[in-house]
Short mmCIF file of C-alpha atoms in Angstrom, two decimals:
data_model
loop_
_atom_site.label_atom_id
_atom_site.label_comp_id
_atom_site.label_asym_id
_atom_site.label_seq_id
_atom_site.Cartn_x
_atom_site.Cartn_y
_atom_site.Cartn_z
CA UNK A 1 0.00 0.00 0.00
CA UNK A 2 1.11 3.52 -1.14
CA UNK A 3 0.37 5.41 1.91
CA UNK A 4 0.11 9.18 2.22
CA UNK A 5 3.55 9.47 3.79
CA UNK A 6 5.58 7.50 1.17
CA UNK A 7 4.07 9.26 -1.36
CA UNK A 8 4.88 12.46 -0.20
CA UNK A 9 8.57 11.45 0.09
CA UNK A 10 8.51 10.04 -3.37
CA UNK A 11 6.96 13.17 -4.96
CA UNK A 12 9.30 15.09 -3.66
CA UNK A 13 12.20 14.10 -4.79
CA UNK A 14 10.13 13.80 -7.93
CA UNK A 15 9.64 17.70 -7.86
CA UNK A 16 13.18 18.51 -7.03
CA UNK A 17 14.83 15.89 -9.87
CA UNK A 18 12.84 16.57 -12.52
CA UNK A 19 14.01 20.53 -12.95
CA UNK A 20 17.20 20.01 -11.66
CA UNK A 21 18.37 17.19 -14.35
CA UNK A 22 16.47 18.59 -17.21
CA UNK A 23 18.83 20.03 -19.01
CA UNK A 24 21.82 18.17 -17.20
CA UNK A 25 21.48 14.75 -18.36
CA UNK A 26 19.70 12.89 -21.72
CA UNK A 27 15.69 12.38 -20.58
CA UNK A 28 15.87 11.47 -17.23
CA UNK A 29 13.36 14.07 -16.47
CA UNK A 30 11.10 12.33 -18.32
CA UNK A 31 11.92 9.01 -16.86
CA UNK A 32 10.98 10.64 -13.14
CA UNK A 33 7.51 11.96 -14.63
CA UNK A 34 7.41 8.36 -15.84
CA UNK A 35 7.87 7.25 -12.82
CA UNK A 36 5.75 10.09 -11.01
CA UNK A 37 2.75 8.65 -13.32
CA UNK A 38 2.77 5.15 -12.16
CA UNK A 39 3.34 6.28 -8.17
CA UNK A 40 0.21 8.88 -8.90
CA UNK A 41 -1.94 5.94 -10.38
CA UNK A 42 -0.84 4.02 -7.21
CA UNK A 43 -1.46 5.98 -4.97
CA UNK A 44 -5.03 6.64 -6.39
CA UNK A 45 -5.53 2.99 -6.52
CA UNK A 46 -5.24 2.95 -2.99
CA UNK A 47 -6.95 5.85 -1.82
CA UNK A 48 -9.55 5.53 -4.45
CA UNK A 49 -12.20 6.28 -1.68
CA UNK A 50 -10.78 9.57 -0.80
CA UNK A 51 -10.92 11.01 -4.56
CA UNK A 52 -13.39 13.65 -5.06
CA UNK A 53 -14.31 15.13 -8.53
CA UNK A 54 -15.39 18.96 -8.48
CA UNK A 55 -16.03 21.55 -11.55
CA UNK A 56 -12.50 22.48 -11.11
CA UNK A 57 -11.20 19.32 -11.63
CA UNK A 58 -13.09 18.28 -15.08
CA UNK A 59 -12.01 21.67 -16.29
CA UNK A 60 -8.25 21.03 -15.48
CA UNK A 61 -9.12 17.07 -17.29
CA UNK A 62 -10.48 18.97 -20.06
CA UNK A 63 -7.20 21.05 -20.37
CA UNK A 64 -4.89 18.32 -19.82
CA UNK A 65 -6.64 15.49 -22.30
CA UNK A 66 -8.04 18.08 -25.25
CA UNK A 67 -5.10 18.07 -27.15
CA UNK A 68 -4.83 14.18 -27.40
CA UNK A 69 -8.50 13.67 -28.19
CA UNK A 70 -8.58 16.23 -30.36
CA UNK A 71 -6.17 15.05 -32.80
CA UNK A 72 -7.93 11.34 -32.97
CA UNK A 73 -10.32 12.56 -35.86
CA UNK A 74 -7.10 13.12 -38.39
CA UNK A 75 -5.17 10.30 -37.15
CA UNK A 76 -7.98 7.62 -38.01
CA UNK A 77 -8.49 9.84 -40.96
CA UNK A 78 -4.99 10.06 -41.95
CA UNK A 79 -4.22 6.08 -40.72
CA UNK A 80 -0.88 5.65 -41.05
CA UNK A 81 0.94 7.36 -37.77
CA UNK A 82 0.42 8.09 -34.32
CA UNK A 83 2.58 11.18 -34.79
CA UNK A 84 -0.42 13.11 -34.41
CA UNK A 85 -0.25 12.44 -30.72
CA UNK A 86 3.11 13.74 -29.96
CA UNK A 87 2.35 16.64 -28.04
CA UNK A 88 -1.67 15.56 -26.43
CA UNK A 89 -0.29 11.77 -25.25
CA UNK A 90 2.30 13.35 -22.75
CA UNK A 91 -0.40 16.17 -21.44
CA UNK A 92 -2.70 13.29 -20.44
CA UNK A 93 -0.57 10.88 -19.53
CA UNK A 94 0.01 13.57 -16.29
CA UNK A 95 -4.03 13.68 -15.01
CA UNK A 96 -2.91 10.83 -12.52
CA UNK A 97 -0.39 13.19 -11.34
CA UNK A 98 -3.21 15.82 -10.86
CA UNK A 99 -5.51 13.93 -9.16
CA UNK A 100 -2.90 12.34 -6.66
CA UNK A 101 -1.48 15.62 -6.03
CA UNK A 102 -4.77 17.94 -5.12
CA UNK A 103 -6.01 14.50 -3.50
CA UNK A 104 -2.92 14.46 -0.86
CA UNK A 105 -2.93 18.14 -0.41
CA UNK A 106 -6.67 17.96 -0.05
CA UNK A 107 -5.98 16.58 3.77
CA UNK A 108 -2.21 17.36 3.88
CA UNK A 109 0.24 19.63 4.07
CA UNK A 110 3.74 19.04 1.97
CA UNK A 111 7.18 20.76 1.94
CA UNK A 112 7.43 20.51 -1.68
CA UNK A 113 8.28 24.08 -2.57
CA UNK A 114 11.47 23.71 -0.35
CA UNK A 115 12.49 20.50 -2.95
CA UNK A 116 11.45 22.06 -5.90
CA UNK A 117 13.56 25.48 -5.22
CA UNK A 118 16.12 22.83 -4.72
CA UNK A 119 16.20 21.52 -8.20
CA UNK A 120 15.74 25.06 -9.87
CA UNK A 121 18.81 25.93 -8.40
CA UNK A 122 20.52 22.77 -9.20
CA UNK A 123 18.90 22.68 -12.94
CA UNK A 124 20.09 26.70 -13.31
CA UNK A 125 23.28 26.28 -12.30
CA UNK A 126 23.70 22.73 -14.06
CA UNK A 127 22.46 24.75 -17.24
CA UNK A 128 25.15 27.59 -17.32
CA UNK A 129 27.93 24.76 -16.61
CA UNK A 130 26.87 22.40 -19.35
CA UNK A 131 26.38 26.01 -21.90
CA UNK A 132 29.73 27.26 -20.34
CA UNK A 133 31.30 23.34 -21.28
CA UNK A 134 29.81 23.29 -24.65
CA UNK A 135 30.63 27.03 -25.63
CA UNK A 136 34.28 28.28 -24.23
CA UNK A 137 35.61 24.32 -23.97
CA UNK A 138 34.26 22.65 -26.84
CA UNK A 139 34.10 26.16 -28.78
CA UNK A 140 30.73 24.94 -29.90
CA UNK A 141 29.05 27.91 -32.14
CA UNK A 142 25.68 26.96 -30.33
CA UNK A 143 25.04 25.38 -27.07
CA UNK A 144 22.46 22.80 -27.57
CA UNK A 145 23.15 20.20 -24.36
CA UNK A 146 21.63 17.00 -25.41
CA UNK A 147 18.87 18.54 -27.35
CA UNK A 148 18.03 20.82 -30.21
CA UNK A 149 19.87 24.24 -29.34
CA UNK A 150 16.17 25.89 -29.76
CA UNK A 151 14.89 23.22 -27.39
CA UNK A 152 17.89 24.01 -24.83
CA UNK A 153 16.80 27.51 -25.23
CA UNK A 154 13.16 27.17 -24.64
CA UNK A 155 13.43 24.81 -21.40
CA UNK A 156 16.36 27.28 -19.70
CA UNK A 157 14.37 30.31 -20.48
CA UNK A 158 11.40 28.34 -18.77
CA UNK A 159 13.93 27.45 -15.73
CA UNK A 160 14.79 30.82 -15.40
CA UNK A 161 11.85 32.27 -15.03
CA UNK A 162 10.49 29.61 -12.23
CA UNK A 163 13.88 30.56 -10.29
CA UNK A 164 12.72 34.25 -10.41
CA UNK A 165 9.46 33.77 -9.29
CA UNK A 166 9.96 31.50 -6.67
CA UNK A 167 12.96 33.69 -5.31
CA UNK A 168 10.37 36.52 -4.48
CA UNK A 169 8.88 34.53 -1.55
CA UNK A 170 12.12 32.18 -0.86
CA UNK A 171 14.66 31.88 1.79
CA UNK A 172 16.69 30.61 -1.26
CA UNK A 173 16.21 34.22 -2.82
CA UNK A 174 20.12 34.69 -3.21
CA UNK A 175 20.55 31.35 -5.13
CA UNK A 176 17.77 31.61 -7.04
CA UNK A 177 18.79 34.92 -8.55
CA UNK A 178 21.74 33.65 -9.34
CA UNK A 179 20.52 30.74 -11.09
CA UNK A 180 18.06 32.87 -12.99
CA UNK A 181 20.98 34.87 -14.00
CA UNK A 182 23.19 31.73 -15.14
CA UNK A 183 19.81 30.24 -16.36
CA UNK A 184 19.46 33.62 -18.81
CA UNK A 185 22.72 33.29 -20.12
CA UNK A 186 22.48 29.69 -20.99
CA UNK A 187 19.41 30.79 -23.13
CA UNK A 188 21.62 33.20 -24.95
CA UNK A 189 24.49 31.18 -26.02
CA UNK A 190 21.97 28.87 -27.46
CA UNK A 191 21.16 32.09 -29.94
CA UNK A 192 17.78 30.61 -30.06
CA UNK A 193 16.35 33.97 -31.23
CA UNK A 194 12.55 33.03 -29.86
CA UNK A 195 14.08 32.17 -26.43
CA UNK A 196 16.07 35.56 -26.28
CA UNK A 197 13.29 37.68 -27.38
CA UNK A 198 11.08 36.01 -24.79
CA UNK A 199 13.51 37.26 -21.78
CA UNK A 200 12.71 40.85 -21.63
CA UNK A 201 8.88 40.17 -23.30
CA UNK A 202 8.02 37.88 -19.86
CA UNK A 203 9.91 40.19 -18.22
CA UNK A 204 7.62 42.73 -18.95
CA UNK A 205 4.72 40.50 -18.21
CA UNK A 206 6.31 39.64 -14.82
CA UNK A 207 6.25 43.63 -14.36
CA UNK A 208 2.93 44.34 -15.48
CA UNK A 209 1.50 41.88 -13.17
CA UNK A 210 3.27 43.35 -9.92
CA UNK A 211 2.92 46.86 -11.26
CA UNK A 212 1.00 47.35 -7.66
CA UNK A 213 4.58 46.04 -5.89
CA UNK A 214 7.41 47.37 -8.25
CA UNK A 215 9.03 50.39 -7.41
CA UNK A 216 9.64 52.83 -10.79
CA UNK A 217 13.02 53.08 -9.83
CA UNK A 218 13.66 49.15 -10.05
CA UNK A 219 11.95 49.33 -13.40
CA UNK A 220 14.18 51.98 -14.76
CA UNK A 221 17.19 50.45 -13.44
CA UNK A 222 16.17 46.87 -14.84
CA UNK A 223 15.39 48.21 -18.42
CA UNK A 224 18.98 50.11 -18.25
CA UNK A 225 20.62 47.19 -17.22
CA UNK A 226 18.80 45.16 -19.81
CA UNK A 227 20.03 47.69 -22.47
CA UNK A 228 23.62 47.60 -21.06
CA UNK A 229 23.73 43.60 -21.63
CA UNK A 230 22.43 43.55 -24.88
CA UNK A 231 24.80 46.59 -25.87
CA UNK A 232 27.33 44.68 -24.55
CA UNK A 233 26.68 41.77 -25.58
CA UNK A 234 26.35 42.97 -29.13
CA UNK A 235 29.85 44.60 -29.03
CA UNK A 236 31.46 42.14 -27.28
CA UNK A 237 30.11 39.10 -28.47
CA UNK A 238 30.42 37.69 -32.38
CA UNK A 239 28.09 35.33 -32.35
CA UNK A 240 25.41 37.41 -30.68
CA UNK A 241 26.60 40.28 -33.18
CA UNK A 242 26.01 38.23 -36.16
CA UNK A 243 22.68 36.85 -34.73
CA UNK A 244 21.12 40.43 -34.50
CA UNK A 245 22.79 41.68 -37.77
CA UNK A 246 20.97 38.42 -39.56
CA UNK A 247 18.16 39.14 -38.06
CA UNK A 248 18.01 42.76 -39.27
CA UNK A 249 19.06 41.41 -42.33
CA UNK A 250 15.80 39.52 -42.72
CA UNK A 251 13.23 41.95 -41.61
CA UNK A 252 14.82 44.03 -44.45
CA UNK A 253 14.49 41.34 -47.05
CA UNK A 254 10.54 40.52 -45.87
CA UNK A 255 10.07 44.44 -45.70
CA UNK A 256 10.87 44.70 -49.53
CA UNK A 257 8.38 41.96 -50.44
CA UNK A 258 11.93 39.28 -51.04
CA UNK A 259 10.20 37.11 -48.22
CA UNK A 260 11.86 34.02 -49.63
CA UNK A 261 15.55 34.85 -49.63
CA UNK A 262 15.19 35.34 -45.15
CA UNK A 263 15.61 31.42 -45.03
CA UNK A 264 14.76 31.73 -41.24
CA UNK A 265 12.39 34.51 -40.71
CA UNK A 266 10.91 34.29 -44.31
CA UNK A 267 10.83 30.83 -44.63
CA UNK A 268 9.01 31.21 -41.46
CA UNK A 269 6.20 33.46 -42.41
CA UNK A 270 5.86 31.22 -45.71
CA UNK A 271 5.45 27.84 -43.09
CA UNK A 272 2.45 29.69 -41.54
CA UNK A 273 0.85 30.38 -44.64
CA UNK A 274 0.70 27.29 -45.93
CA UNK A 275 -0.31 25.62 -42.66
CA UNK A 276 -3.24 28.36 -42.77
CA UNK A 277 -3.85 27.44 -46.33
CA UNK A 278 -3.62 23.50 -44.94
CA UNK A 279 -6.44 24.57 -42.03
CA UNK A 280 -9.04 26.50 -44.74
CA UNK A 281 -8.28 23.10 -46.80
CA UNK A 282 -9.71 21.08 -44.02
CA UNK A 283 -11.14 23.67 -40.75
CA UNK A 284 -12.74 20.61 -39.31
CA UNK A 285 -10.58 18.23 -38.60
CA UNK A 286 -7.04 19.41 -40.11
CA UNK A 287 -5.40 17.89 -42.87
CA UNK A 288 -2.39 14.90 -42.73
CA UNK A 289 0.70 15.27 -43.32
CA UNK A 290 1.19 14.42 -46.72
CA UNK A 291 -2.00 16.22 -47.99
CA UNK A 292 -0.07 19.41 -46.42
CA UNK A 293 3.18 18.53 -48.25
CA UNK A 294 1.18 18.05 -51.28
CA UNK A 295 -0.10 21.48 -50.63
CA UNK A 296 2.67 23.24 -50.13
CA UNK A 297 4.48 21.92 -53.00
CA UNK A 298 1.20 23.31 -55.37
CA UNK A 299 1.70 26.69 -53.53
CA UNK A 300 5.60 26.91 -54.73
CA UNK A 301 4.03 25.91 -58.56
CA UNK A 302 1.78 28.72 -58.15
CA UNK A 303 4.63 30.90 -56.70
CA UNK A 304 2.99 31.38 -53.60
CA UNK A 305 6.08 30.63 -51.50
CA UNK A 306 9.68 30.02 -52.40
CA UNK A 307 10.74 26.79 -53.12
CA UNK A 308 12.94 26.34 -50.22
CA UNK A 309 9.61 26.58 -47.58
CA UNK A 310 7.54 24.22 -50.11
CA UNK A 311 9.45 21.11 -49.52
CA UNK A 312 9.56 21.28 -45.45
CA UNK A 313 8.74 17.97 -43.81
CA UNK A 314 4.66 17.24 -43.25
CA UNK A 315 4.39 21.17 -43.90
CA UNK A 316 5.81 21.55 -40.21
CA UNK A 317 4.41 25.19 -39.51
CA UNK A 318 7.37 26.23 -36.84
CA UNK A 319 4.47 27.84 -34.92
CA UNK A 320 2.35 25.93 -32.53
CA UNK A 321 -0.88 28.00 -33.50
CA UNK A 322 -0.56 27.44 -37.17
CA UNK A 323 0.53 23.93 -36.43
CA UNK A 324 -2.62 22.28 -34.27
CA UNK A 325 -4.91 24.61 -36.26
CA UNK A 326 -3.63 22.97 -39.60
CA UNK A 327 -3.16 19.58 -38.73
CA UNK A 328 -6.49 19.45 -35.98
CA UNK A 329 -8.60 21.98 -37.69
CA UNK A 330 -10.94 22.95 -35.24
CA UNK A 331 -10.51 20.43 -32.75
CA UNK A 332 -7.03 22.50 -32.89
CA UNK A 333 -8.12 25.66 -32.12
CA UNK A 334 -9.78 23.91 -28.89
CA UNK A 335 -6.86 22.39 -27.86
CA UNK A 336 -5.21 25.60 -28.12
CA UNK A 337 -7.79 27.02 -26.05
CA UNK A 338 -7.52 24.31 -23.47
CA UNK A 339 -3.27 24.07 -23.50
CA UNK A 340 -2.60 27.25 -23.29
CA UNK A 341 -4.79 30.16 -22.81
CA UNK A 342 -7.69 28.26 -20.15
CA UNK A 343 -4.29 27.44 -17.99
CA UNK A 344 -3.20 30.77 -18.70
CA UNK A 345 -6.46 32.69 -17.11
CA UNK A 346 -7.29 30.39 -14.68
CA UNK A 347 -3.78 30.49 -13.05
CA UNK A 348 -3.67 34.54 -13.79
CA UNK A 349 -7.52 34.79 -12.67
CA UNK A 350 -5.85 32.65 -9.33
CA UNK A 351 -3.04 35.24 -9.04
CA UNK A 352 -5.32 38.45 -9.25
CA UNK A 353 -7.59 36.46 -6.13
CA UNK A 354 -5.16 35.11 -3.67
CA UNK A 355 -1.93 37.21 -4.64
CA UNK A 356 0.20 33.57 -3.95
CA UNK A 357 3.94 32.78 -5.81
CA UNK A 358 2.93 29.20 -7.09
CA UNK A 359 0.11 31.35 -9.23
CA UNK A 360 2.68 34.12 -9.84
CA UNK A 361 5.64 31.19 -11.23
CA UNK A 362 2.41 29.29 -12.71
CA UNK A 363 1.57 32.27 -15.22
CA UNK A 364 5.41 33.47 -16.12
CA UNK A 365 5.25 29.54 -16.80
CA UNK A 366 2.39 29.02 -19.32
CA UNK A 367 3.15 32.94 -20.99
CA UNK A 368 6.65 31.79 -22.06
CA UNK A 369 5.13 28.65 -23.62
CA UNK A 370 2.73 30.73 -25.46
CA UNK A 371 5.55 32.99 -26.58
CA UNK A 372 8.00 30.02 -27.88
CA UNK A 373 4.98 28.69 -29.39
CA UNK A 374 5.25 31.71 -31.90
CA UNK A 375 8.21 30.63 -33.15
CA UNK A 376 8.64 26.89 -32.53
CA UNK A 377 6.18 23.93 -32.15
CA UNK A 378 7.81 22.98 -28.80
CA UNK A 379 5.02 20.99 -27.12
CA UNK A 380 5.64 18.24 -29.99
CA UNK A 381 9.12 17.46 -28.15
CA UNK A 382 9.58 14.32 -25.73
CA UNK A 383 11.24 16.70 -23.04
CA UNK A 384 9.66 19.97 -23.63
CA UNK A 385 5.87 18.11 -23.60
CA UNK A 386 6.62 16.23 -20.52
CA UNK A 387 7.79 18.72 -18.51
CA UNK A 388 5.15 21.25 -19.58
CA UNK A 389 2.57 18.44 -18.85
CA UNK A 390 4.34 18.00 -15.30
CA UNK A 391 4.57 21.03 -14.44
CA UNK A 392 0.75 22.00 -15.41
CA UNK A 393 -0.43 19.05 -13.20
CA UNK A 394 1.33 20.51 -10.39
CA UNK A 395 0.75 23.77 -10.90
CA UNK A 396 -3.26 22.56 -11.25
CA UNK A 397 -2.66 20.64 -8.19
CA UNK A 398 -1.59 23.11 -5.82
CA UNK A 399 -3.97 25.92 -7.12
CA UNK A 400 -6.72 23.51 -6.09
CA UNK A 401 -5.21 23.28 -2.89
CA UNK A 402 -4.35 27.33 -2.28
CA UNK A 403 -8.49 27.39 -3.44
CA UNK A 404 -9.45 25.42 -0.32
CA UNK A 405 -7.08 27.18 2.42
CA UNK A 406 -4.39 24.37 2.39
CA UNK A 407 -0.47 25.91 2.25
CA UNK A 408 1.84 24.27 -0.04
CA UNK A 409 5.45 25.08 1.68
#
């Protein structure tokens, strides 16, 4: 028997391993959500007579599962891969982890903020050694860990930004800082150009939310030190040099209507195009993969978009909107709804209520995943889906408790 005690201690170390080896190691976060799964369905198993359902709870099932059933209609359409799953099968694979969660803290108390400050501060710092490693030691142009270098970029930004929050309330504060601070400069020597633009965007958000708390001399001091890294940085830096200058180099190309020569940005803008060409194709239920290469290749014959952008794998949109929207239709657009922006107000809607830091760290969370998401398709990826499925069950979890008067320490 999995008894409230054990599971406590398991989930703990649970919540301070997964963020501290997520960018440290290959996937063994996603082997201790793995494992955080089966000890959730345990532990409901056992206490199956203590689990109530309220409204709250099928709304946070709703978010958690829409994305998986909503891409069934295209995938028994389409019949010949479960690819279409990639980023709903990890969300719902974590409702156990809800439900166990908001179940123990329902009676309990836990110290699980103390363990999960832990691991920011272990995955931060972990972070800026392995980007350090990869960049001045290996003299790697990009530091990409053991992922993508835009996946290493999305997750540190995320890390970052959980440090920050959670130092505002912390006795960790110093560490935390810190950590945000390595965390930030991991980010940029990925030169993941959606992850660096995020920084001062949620930092803006983070602002704008405290306005009520932030003194106008910290926000003048932050947005000239902000200026004086990225000055610096610019001067100083090659890489990050050549990064912006490309960058301008491209808005000036799509500016003068040569959208097809900005192979990054322009290819870009031509992705989402024909994945909103794919979705008025097929609004209902999205259109497969190789209808949506077949697609894009007519829209290079009728010079549409450039040649290069036609012959992009499935029609992968690089966008996470135009993605589920052309390959779910509208089931897409709800699972959009329920993913990202029903999270999004419920755990901002939380914040404006009860004023707590797990609400606070909750929305940075889900806004910087709605800002990569402009750029990227990053729910799609093993590491990126699990944790953002993880971390939304907790995040669920604890908000249910904070509802009902119960502290989460």
């Amino acid at each position: 028997m999995l008894s409230h005690k054990s599971y406590e201690f398991y989930m703990s170390w649970i919540m301070l391993l997964v963020p501290a080896l997520l960018l440290t190691t290959n996937n063994f976060s996603v082997a201790f959500i793995a494992i955080a799964i089966l000890l959730s369905l345990g532990y409901l198993y056992f206490n199956r007579y203590s689990v109530a359902i309220s409204k709250f709870d099928i709304i946070v099932t709703l978010c958690l599962s829409i994305y998986f059933f909503g891409a069934i209609p295209i995938a028994i359409y389409d019949g010949t891969t479960a690819r279409y799953f990639q980023g709903g099968g990890r969300l719902i694979l974590c409702i156990p982890i809800y439900y166990a969660l908001k179940t123990y803290l329902s009676k309990n108390s836990s110290n699980y903020r103390v363990y999960f400050e832990i691991g920011l501060i272990i995955g931060t710092f972990g972070a800026f050694l392995l980007a350090y490693y990869q960049y001045f030691i290996l003299n790697m142009p990009r530091v990409d860990g053991f992922l993508f270098s835009i996946n290493f970029g999305y997750l540190a930004c995320s890390l970052s930004f959980l440090a920050l929050t959670f130092s505002f309330e912390s006795k960790l504060k110093v560490l935390l800082i810190a950590g945000f601070v390595l965390s930030v400069i991991a980010t940029v020597f990925t030169y993941t150009r959606g992850a660096i633009f995020a920084i001062p965007l949620l930092l803006a958000i983070l602002v704008t939310i405290n306005i009520s708390k932030a003194k106008k001399r910290h926000i003048i001091l932050g947005c000239i030190t902000l200026f004086v890294v990225v000055f610096t940085l610019y001067k100083q830096s090659t890489n990050f040099k050549s990064r912006i200058d490309y960058t301008y180099q491209e808005f000036g190309l799509i500016a003068s209507g040569n959208i097809g020569s900005a192979t990054s940005s322009g290819y870009r803008l031509q992705y989402w195009y024909g994945a909103f060409e794919a979705f008025k194709a097929s609004p209902v239920i999205g259109l497969p993969y190789s209808q949506r290469e077949e697609l894009n290749h007519q829209l290079y014959l009728d010079k549409k978009i450039s040649e290069g952008a036609s012959t992009i794998t499935r029609g992968h949109a690089h966008n996470q909107y135009f993605e589920m929207l052309a390959t779910n239709g509208l089931f897409g657009l709800l699972s959009i709804i329920g993913i990202l922006v029903a999270p999004l107000f419920i755990f901002f809607q939380h914040h404006i209520k009860y004023k707590t830091n797990w609400s606070l760290s909750a929305t940075l969370f889900v806004s910087g995943f709605a800002i990569y998401g402009l750029t990227e398709v990053p729910l799609t990826a093993n590491l990126i889906g699990s944790f953002y499925g993880f971390m939304l069950a907790v995040f669920f979890a604890i908000i249910a408790s904070e509802k009902h008067n119960k502290s989460v320490h």
